[in-house]
Tab-separated table of N, CA and C and ligand atoms in Angstrom:
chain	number	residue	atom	x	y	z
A	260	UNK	N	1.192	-49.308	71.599
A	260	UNK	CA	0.277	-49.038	72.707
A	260	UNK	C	-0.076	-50.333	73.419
A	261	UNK	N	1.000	-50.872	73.667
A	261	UNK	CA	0.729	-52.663	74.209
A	261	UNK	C	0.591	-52.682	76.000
A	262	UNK	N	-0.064	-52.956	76.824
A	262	UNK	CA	0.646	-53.050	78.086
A	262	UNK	C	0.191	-53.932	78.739
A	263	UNK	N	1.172	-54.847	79.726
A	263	UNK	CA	1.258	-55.337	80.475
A	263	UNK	C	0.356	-55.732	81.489
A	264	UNK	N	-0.360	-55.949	81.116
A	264	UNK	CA	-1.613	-55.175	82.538
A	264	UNK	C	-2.579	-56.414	81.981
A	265	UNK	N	-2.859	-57.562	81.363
A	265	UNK	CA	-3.913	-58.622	80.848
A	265	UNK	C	-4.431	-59.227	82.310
A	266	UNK	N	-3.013	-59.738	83.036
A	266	UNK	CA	-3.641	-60.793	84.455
A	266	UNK	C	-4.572	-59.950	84.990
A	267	UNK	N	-3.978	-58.788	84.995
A	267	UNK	CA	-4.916	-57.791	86.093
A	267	UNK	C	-6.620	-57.130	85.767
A	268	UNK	N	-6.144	-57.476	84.522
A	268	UNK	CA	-8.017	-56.662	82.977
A	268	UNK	C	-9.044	-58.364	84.058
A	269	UNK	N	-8.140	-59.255	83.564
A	269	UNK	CA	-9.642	-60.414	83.519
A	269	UNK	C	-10.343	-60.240	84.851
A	270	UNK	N	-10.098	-59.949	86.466
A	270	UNK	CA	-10.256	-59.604	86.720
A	270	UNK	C	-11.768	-59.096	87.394
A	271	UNK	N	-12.768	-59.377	87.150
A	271	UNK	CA	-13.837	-57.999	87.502
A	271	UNK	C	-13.731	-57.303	88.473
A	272	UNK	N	-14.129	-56.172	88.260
A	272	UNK	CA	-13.994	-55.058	88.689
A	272	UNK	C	-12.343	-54.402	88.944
A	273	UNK	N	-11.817	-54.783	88.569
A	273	UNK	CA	-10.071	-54.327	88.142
A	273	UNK	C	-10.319	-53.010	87.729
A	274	UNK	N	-9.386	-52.197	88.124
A	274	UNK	CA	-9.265	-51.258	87.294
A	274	UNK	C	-7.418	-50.479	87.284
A	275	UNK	N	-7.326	-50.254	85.915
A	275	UNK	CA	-6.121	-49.930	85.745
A	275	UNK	C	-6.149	-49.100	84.497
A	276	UNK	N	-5.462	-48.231	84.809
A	276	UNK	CA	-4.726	-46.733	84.116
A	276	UNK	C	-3.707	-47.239	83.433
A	277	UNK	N	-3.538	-46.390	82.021
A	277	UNK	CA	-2.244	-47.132	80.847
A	277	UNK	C	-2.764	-45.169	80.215
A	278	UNK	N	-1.107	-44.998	80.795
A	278	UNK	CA	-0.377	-43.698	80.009
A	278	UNK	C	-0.081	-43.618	78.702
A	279	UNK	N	-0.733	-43.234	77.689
A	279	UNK	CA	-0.455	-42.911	76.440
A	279	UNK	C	0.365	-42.089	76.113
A	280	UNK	N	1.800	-42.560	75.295
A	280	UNK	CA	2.997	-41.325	74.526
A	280	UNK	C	3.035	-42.269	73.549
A	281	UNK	N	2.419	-42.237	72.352
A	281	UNK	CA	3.056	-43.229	71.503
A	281	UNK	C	2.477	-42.778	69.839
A	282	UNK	N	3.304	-42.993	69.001
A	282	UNK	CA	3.170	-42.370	67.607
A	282	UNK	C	1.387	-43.036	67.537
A	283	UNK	N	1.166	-42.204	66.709
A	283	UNK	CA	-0.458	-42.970	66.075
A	283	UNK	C	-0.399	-44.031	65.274
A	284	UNK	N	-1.068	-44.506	65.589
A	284	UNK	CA	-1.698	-45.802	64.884
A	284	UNK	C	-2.039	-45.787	63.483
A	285	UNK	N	-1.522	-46.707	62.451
A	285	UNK	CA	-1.542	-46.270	60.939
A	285	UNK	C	-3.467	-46.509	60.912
A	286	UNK	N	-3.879	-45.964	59.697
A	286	UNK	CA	-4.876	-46.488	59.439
A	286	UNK	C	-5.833	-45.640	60.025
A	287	UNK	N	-5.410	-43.929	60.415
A	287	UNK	CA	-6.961	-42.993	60.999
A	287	UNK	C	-6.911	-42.275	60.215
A	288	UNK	N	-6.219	-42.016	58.772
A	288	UNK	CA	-6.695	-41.182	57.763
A	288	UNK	C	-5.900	-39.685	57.766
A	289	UNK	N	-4.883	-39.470	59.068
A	289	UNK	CA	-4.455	-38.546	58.862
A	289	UNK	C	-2.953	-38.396	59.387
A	290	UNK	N	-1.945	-37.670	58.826
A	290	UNK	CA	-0.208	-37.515	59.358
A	290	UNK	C	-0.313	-37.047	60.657
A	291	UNK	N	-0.140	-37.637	61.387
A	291	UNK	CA	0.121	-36.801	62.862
A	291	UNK	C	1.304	-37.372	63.023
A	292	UNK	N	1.997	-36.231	64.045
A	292	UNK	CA	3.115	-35.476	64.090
A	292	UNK	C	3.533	-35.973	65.141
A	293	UNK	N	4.645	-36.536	65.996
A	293	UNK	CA	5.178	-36.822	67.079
A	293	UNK	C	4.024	-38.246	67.890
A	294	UNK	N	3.943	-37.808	69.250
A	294	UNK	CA	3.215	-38.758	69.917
A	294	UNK	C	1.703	-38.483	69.919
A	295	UNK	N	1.108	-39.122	70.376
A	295	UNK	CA	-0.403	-38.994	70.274
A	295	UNK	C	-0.129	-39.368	72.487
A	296	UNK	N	-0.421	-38.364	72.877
A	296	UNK	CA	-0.950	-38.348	74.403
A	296	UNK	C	-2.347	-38.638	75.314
A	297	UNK	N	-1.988	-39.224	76.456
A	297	UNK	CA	-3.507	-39.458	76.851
A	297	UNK	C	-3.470	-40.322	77.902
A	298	UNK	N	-4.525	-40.588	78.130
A	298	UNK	CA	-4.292	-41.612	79.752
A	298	UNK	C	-5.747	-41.977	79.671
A	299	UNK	N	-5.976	-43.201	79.763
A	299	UNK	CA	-6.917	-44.405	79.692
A	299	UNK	C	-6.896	-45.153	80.931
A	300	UNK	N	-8.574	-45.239	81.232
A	300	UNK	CA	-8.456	-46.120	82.670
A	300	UNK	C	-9.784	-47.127	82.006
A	301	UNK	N	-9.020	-48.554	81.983
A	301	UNK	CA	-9.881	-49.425	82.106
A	301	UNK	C	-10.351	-50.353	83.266
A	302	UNK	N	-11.716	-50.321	83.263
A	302	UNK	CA	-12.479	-50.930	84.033
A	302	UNK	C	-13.233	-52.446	83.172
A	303	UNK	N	-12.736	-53.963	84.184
A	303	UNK	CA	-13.612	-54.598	84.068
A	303	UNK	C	-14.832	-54.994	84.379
A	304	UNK	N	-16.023	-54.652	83.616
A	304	UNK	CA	-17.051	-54.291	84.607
A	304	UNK	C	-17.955	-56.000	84.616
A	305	UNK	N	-17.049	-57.135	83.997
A	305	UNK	CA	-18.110	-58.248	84.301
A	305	UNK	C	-18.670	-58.880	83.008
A	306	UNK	N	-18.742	-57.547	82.050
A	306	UNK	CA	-19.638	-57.984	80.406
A	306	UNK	C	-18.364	-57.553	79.656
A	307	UNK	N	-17.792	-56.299	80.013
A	307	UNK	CA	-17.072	-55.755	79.106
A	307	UNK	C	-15.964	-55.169	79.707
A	308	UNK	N	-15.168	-54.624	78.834
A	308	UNK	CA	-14.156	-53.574	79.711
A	308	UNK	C	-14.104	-52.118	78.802
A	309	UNK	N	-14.880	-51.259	80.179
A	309	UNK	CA	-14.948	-49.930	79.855
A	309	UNK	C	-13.639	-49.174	80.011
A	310	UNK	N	-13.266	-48.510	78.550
A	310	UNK	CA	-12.336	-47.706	78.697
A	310	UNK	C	-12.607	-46.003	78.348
A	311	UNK	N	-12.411	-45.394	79.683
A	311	UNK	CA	-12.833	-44.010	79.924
A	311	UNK	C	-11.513	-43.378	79.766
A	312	UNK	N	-11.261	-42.042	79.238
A	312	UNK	CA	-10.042	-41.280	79.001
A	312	UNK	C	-9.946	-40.188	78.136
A	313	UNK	N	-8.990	-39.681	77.873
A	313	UNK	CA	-8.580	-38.376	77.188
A	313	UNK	C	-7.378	-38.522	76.094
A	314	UNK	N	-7.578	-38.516	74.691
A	314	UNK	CA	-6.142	-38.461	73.951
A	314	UNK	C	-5.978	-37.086	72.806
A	315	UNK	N	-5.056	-36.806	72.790
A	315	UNK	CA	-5.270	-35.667	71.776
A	315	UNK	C	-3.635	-36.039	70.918
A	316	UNK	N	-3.449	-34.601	69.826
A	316	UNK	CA	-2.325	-35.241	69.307
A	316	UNK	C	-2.905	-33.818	68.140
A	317	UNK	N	-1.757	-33.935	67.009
A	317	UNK	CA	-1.158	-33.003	66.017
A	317	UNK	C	-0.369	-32.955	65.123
A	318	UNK	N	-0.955	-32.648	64.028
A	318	UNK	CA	-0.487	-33.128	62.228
A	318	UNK	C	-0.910	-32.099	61.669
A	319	UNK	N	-1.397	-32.283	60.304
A	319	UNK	CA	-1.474	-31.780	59.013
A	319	UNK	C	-2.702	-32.374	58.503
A	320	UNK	N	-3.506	-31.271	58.080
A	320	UNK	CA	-4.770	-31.930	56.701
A	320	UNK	C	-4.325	-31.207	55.983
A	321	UNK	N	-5.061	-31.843	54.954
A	321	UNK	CA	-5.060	-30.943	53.445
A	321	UNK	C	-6.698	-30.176	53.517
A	322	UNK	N	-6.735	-29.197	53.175
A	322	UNK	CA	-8.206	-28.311	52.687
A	322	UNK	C	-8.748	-28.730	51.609
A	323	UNK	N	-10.249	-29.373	51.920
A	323	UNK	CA	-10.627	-30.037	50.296
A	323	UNK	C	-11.118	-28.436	49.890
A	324	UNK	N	-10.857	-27.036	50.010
A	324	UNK	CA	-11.038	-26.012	48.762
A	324	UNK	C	-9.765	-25.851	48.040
A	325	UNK	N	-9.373	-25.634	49.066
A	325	UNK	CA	-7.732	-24.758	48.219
A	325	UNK	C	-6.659	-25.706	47.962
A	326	UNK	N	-6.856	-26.979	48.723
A	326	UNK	CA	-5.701	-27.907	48.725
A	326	UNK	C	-4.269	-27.716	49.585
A	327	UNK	N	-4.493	-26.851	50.066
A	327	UNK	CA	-2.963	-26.182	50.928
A	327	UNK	C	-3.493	-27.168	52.435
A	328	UNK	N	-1.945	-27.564	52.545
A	328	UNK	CA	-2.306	-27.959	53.662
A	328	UNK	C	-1.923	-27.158	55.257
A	329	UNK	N	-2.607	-27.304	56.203
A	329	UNK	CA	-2.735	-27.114	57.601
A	329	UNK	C	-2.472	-27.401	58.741
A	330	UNK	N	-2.033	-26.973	59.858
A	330	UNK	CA	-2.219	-27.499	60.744
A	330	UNK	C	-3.094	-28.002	61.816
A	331	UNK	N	-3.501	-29.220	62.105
A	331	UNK	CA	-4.494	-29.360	62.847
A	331	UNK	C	-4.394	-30.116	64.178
A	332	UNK	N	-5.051	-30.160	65.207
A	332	UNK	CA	-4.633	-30.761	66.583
A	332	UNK	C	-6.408	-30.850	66.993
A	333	UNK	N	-5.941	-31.948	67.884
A	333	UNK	CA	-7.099	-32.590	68.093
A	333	UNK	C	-6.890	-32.987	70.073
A	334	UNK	N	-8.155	-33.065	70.560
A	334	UNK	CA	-8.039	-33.618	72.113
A	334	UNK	C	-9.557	-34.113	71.938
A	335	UNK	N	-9.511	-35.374	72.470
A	335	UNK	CA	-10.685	-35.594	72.857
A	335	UNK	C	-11.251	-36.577	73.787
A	336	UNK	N	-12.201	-36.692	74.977
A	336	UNK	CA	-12.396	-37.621	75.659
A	336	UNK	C	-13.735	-38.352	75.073
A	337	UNK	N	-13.420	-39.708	76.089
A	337	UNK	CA	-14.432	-40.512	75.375
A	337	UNK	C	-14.694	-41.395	76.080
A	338	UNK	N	-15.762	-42.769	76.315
A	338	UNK	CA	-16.287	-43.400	77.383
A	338	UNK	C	-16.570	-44.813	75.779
A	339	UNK	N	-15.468	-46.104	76.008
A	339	UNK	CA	-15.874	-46.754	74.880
A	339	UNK	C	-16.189	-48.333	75.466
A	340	UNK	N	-17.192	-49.148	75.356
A	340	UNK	CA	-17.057	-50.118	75.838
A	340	UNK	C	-15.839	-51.855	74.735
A	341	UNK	N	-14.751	-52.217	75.229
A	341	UNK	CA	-13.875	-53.053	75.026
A	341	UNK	C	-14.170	-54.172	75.198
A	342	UNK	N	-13.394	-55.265	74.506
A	342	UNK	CA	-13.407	-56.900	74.772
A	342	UNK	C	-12.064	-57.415	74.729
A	343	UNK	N	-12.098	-58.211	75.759
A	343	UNK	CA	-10.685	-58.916	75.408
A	343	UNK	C	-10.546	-59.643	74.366
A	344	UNK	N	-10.506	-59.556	72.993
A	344	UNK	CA	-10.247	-60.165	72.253
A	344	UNK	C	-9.264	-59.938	70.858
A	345	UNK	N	-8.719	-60.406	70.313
A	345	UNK	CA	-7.131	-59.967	69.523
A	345	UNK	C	-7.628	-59.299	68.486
A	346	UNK	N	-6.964	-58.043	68.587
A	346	UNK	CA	-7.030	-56.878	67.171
A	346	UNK	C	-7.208	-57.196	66.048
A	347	UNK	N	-6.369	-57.945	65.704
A	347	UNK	CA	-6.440	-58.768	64.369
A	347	UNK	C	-6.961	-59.508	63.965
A	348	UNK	N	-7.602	-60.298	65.102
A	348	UNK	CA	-8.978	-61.693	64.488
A	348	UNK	C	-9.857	-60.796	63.745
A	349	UNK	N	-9.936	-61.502	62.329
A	349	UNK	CA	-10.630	-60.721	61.170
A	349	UNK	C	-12.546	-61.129	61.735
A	350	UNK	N	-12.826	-62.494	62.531
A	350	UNK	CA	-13.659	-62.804	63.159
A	350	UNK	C	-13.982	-61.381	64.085
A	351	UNK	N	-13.426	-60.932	64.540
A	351	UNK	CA	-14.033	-59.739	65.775
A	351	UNK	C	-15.139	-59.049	64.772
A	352	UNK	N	-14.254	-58.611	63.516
A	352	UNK	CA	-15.219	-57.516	62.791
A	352	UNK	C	-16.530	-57.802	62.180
A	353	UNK	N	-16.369	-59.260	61.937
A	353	UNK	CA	-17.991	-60.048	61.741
A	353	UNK	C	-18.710	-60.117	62.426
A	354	UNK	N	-18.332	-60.737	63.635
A	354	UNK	CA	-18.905	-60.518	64.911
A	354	UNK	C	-19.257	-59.466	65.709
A	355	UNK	N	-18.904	-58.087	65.145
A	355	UNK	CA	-19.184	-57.008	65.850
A	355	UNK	C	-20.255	-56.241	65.236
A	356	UNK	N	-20.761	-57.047	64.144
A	356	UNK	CA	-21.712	-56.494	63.081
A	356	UNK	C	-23.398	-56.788	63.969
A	357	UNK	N	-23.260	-58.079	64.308
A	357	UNK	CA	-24.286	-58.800	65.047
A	357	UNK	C	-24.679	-58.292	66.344
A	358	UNK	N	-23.210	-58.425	67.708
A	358	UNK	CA	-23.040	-58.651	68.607
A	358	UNK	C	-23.009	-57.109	68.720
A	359	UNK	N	-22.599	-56.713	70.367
A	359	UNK	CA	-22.562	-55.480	70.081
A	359	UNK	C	-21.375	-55.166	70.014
A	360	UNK	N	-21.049	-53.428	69.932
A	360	UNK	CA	-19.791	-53.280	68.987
A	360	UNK	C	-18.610	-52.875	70.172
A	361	UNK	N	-17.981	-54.340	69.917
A	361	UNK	CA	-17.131	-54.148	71.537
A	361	UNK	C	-15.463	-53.821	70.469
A	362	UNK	N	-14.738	-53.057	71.022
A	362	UNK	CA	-13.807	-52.705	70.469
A	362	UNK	C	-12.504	-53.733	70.996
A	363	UNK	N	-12.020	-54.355	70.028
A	363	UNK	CA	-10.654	-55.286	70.723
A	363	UNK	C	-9.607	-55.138	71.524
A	364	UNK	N	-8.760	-55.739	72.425
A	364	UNK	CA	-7.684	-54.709	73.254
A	364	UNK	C	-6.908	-55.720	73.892
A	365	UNK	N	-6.896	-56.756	73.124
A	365	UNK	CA	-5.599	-57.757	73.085
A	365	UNK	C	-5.124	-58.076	72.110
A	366	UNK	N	-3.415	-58.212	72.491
A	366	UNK	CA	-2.463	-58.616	71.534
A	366	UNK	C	-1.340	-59.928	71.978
A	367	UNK	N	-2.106	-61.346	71.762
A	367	UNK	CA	-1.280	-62.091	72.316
A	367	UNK	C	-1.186	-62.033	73.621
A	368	UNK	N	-0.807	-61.753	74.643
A	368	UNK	CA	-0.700	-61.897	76.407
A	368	UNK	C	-1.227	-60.075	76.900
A	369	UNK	N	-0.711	-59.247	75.613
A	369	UNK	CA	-0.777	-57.917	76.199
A	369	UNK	C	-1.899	-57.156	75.952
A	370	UNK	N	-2.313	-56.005	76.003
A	370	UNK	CA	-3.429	-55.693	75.994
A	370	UNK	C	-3.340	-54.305	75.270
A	371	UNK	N	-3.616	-54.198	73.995
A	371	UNK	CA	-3.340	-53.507	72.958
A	371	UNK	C	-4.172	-52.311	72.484
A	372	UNK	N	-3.876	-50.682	73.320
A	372	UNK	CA	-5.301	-50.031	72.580
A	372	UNK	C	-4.956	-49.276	71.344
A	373	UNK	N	-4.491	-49.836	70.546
A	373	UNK	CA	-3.879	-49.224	69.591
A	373	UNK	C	-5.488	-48.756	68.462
A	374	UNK	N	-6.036	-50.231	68.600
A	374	UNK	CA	-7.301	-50.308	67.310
A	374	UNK	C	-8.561	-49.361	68.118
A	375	UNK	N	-8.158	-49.572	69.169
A	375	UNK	CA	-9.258	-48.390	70.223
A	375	UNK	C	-8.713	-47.097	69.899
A	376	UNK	N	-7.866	-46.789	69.676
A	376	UNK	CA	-7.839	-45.375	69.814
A	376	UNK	C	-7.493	-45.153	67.906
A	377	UNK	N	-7.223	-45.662	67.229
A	377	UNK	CA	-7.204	-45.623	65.567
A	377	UNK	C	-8.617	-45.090	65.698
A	378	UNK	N	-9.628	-46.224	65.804
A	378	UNK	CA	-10.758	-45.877	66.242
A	378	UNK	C	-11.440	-44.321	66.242
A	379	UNK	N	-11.023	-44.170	67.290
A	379	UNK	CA	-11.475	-42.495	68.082
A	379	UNK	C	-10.931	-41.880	66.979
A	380	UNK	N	-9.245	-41.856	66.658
A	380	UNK	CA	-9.196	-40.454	65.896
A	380	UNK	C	-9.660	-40.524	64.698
A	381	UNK	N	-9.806	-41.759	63.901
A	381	UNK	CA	-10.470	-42.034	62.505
A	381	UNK	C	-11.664	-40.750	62.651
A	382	UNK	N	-12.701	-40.905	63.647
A	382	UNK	CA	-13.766	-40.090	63.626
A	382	UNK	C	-13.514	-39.063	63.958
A	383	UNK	N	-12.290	-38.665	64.475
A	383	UNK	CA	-12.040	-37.439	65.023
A	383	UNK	C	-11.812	-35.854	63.686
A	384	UNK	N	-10.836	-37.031	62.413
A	384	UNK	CA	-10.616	-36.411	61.240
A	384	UNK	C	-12.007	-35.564	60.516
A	385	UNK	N	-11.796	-34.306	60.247
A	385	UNK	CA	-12.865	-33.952	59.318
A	385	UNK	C	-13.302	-34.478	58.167
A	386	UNK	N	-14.389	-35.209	57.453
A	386	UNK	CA	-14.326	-35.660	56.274
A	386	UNK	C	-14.223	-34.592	55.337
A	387	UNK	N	-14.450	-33.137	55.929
A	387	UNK	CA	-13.660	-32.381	54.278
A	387	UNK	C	-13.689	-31.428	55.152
A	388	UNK	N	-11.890	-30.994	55.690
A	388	UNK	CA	-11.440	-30.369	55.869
A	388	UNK	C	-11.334	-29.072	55.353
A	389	UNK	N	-11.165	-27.869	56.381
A	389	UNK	CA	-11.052	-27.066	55.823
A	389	UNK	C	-9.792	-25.804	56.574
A	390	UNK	N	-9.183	-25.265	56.087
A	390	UNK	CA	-8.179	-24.317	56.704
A	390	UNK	C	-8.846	-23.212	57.189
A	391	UNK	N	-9.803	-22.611	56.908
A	391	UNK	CA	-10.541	-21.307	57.790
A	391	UNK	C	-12.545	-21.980	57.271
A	392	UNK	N	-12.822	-21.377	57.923
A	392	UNK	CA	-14.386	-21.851	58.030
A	392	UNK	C	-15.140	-21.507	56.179
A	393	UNK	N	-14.452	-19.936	55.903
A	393	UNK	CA	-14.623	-19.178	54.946
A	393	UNK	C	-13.879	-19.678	54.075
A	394	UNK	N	-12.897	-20.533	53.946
A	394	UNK	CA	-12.122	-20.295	52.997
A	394	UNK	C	-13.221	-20.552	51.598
A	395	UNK	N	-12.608	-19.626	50.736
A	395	UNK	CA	-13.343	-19.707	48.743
A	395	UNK	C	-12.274	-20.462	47.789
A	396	UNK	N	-11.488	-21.616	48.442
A	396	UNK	CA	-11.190	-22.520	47.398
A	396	UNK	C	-10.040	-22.138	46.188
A	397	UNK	N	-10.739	-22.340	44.886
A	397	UNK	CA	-9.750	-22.209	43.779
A	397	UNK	C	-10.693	-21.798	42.814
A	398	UNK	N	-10.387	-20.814	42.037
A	398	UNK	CA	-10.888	-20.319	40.675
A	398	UNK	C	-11.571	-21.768	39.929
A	399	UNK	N	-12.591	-22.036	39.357
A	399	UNK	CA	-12.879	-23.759	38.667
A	399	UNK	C	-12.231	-23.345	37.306
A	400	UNK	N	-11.803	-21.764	36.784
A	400	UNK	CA	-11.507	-21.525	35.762
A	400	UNK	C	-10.042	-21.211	35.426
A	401	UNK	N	-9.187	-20.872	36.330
A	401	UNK	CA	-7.895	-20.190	36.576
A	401	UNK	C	-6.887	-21.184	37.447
A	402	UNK	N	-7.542	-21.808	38.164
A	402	UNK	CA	-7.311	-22.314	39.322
A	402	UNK	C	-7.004	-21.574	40.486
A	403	UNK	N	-6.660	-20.274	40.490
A	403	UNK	CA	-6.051	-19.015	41.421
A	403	UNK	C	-6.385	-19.550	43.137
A	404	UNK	N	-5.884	-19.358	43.865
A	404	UNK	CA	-6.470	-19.451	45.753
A	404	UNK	C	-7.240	-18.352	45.461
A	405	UNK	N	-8.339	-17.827	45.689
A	405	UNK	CA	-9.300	-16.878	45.902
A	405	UNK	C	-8.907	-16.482	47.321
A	406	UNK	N	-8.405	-16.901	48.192
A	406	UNK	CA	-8.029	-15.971	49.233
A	406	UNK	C	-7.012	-15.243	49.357
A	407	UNK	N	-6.019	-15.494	48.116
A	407	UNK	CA	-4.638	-15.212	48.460
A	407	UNK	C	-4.428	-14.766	47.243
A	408	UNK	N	-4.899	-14.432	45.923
A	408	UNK	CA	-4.633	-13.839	45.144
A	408	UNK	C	-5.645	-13.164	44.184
A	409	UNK	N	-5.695	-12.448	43.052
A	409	UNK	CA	-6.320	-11.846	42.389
A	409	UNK	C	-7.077	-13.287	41.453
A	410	UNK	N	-8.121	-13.469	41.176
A	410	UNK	CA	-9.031	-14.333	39.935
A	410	UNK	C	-8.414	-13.748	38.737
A	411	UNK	N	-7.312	-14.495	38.104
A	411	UNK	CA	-6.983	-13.884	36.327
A	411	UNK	C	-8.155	-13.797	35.745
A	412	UNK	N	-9.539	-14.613	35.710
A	412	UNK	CA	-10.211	-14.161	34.923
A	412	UNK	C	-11.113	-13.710	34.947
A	413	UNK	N	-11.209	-12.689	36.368
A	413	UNK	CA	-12.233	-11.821	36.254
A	413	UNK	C	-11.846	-10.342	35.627
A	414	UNK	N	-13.077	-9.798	35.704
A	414	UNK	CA	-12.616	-8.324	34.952
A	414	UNK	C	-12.487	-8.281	33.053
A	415	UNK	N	-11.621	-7.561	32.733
A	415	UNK	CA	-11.295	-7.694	31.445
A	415	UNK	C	-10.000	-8.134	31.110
A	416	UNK	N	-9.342	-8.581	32.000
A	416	UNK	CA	-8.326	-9.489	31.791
A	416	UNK	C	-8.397	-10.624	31.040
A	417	UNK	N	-7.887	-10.228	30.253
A	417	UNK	CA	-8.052	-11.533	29.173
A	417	UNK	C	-6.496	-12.664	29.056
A	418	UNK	N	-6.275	-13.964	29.030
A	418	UNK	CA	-5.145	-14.537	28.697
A	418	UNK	C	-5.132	-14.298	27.303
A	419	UNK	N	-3.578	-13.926	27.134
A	419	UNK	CA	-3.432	-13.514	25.692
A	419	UNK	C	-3.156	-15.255	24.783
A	420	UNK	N	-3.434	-16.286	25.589
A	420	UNK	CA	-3.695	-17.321	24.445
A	420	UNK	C	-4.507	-17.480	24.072
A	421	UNK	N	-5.767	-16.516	24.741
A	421	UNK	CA	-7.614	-16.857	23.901
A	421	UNK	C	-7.326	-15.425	23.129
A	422	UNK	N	-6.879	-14.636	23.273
A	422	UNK	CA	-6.919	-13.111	22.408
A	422	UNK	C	-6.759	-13.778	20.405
A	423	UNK	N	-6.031	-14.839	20.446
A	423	UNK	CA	-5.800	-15.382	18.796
A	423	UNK	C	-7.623	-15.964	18.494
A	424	UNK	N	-7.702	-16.715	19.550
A	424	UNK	CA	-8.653	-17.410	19.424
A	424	UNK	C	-10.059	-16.290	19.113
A	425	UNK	N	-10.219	-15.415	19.957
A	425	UNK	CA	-11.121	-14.389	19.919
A	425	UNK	C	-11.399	-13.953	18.519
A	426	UNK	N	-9.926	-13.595	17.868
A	426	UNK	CA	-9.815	-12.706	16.808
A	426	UNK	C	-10.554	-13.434	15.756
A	427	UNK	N	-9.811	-14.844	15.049
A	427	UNK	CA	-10.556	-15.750	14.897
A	427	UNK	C	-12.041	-15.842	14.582
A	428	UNK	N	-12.659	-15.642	15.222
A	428	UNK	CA	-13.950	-16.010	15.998
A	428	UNK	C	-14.894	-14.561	15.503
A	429	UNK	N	-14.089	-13.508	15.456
A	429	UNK	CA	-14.649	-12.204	15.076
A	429	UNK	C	-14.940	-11.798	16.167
A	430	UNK	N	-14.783	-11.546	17.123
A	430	UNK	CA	-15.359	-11.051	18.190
A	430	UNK	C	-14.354	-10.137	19.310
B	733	LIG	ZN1	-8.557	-23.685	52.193
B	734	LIG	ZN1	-10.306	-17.431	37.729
């Protein structure tokens, strides 16, 4: 997500559009699938550079009930304020603790929104996913999908490896 466009950012009041088609960015917590789409217009406004836009994109979670995984897709717009300063200076992230929290968007000469938009979809991910709103998980005793199959151990169904044990036991 590198582009060309730095002479033109420093700038104030510049403004320039950068078309997003590009795989996701490692490091947002989830497999997405093909390109991640979108279109970003940054503005230098003098303090910062505001980047206003739309990205969406589409993968797979896992369901923290049942564990099966899903398909999921995401779009979302957003209004983030940027700094010209390199993704990777481990300094930005100290400094962003203090200062305020300007998101990085240079890489060497080019202008990189890769950590801007990791960013966005990091928060975009559910922290505990789920495949239907309802879903009921897994038996804690059977393990069974409760949506998709019968509970072995409800009822009088018994596993015939506790039936020795039972006998045993007198009961
Ligand atoms: Zn589920
Ligand atoms: Zn069960």
């Amino acid at each position: 997500m590198r582009y060309r466009i730095l002479a033109q950012l420093k700038k104030p009041h510049e403004r320039v559009v950068c078309e997003i088609k590009h795989p996701s960015p490692a490091g947002t917590g989830v497999d997405l699938r093909g390109n991640l789409v979108g279109r970003v217009e940054l503005t230098n406004t003098g303090k910062a550079v505001v980047a206003r836009g739309a990205v969406g994109g589409s993968g797979r979670l896992t369901c923290s009930r049942c564990l099966k995984d899903f398909p999921w897709s995401f779009a979302l717009e957003f209004t983030e304020n940027c700094a010209l300063r390199q993704v990777d200076d481990p300094a930005v992230y100290i400094a962003a603790e203090d200062e305020e929290d300007l998101v990085p968007i240079v890489d060497e000469e080019l202008v990189d929104l890769s950590e801007l938009v990791r960013q966005l979809v990091a928060l975009e991910v559910p922290f505990q996913p789920l495949c239907k709103p309802d879903c009921r998980g897994l038996c804690p005793h059977c393990g069974a999908a409760l949506d998709e199959e019968e509970c072995r151990c409800s009822g009088e169904a018994v596993d015939p490896r506790w039936s020795k044990l039972k006998e045993l036991l007198g009961q």
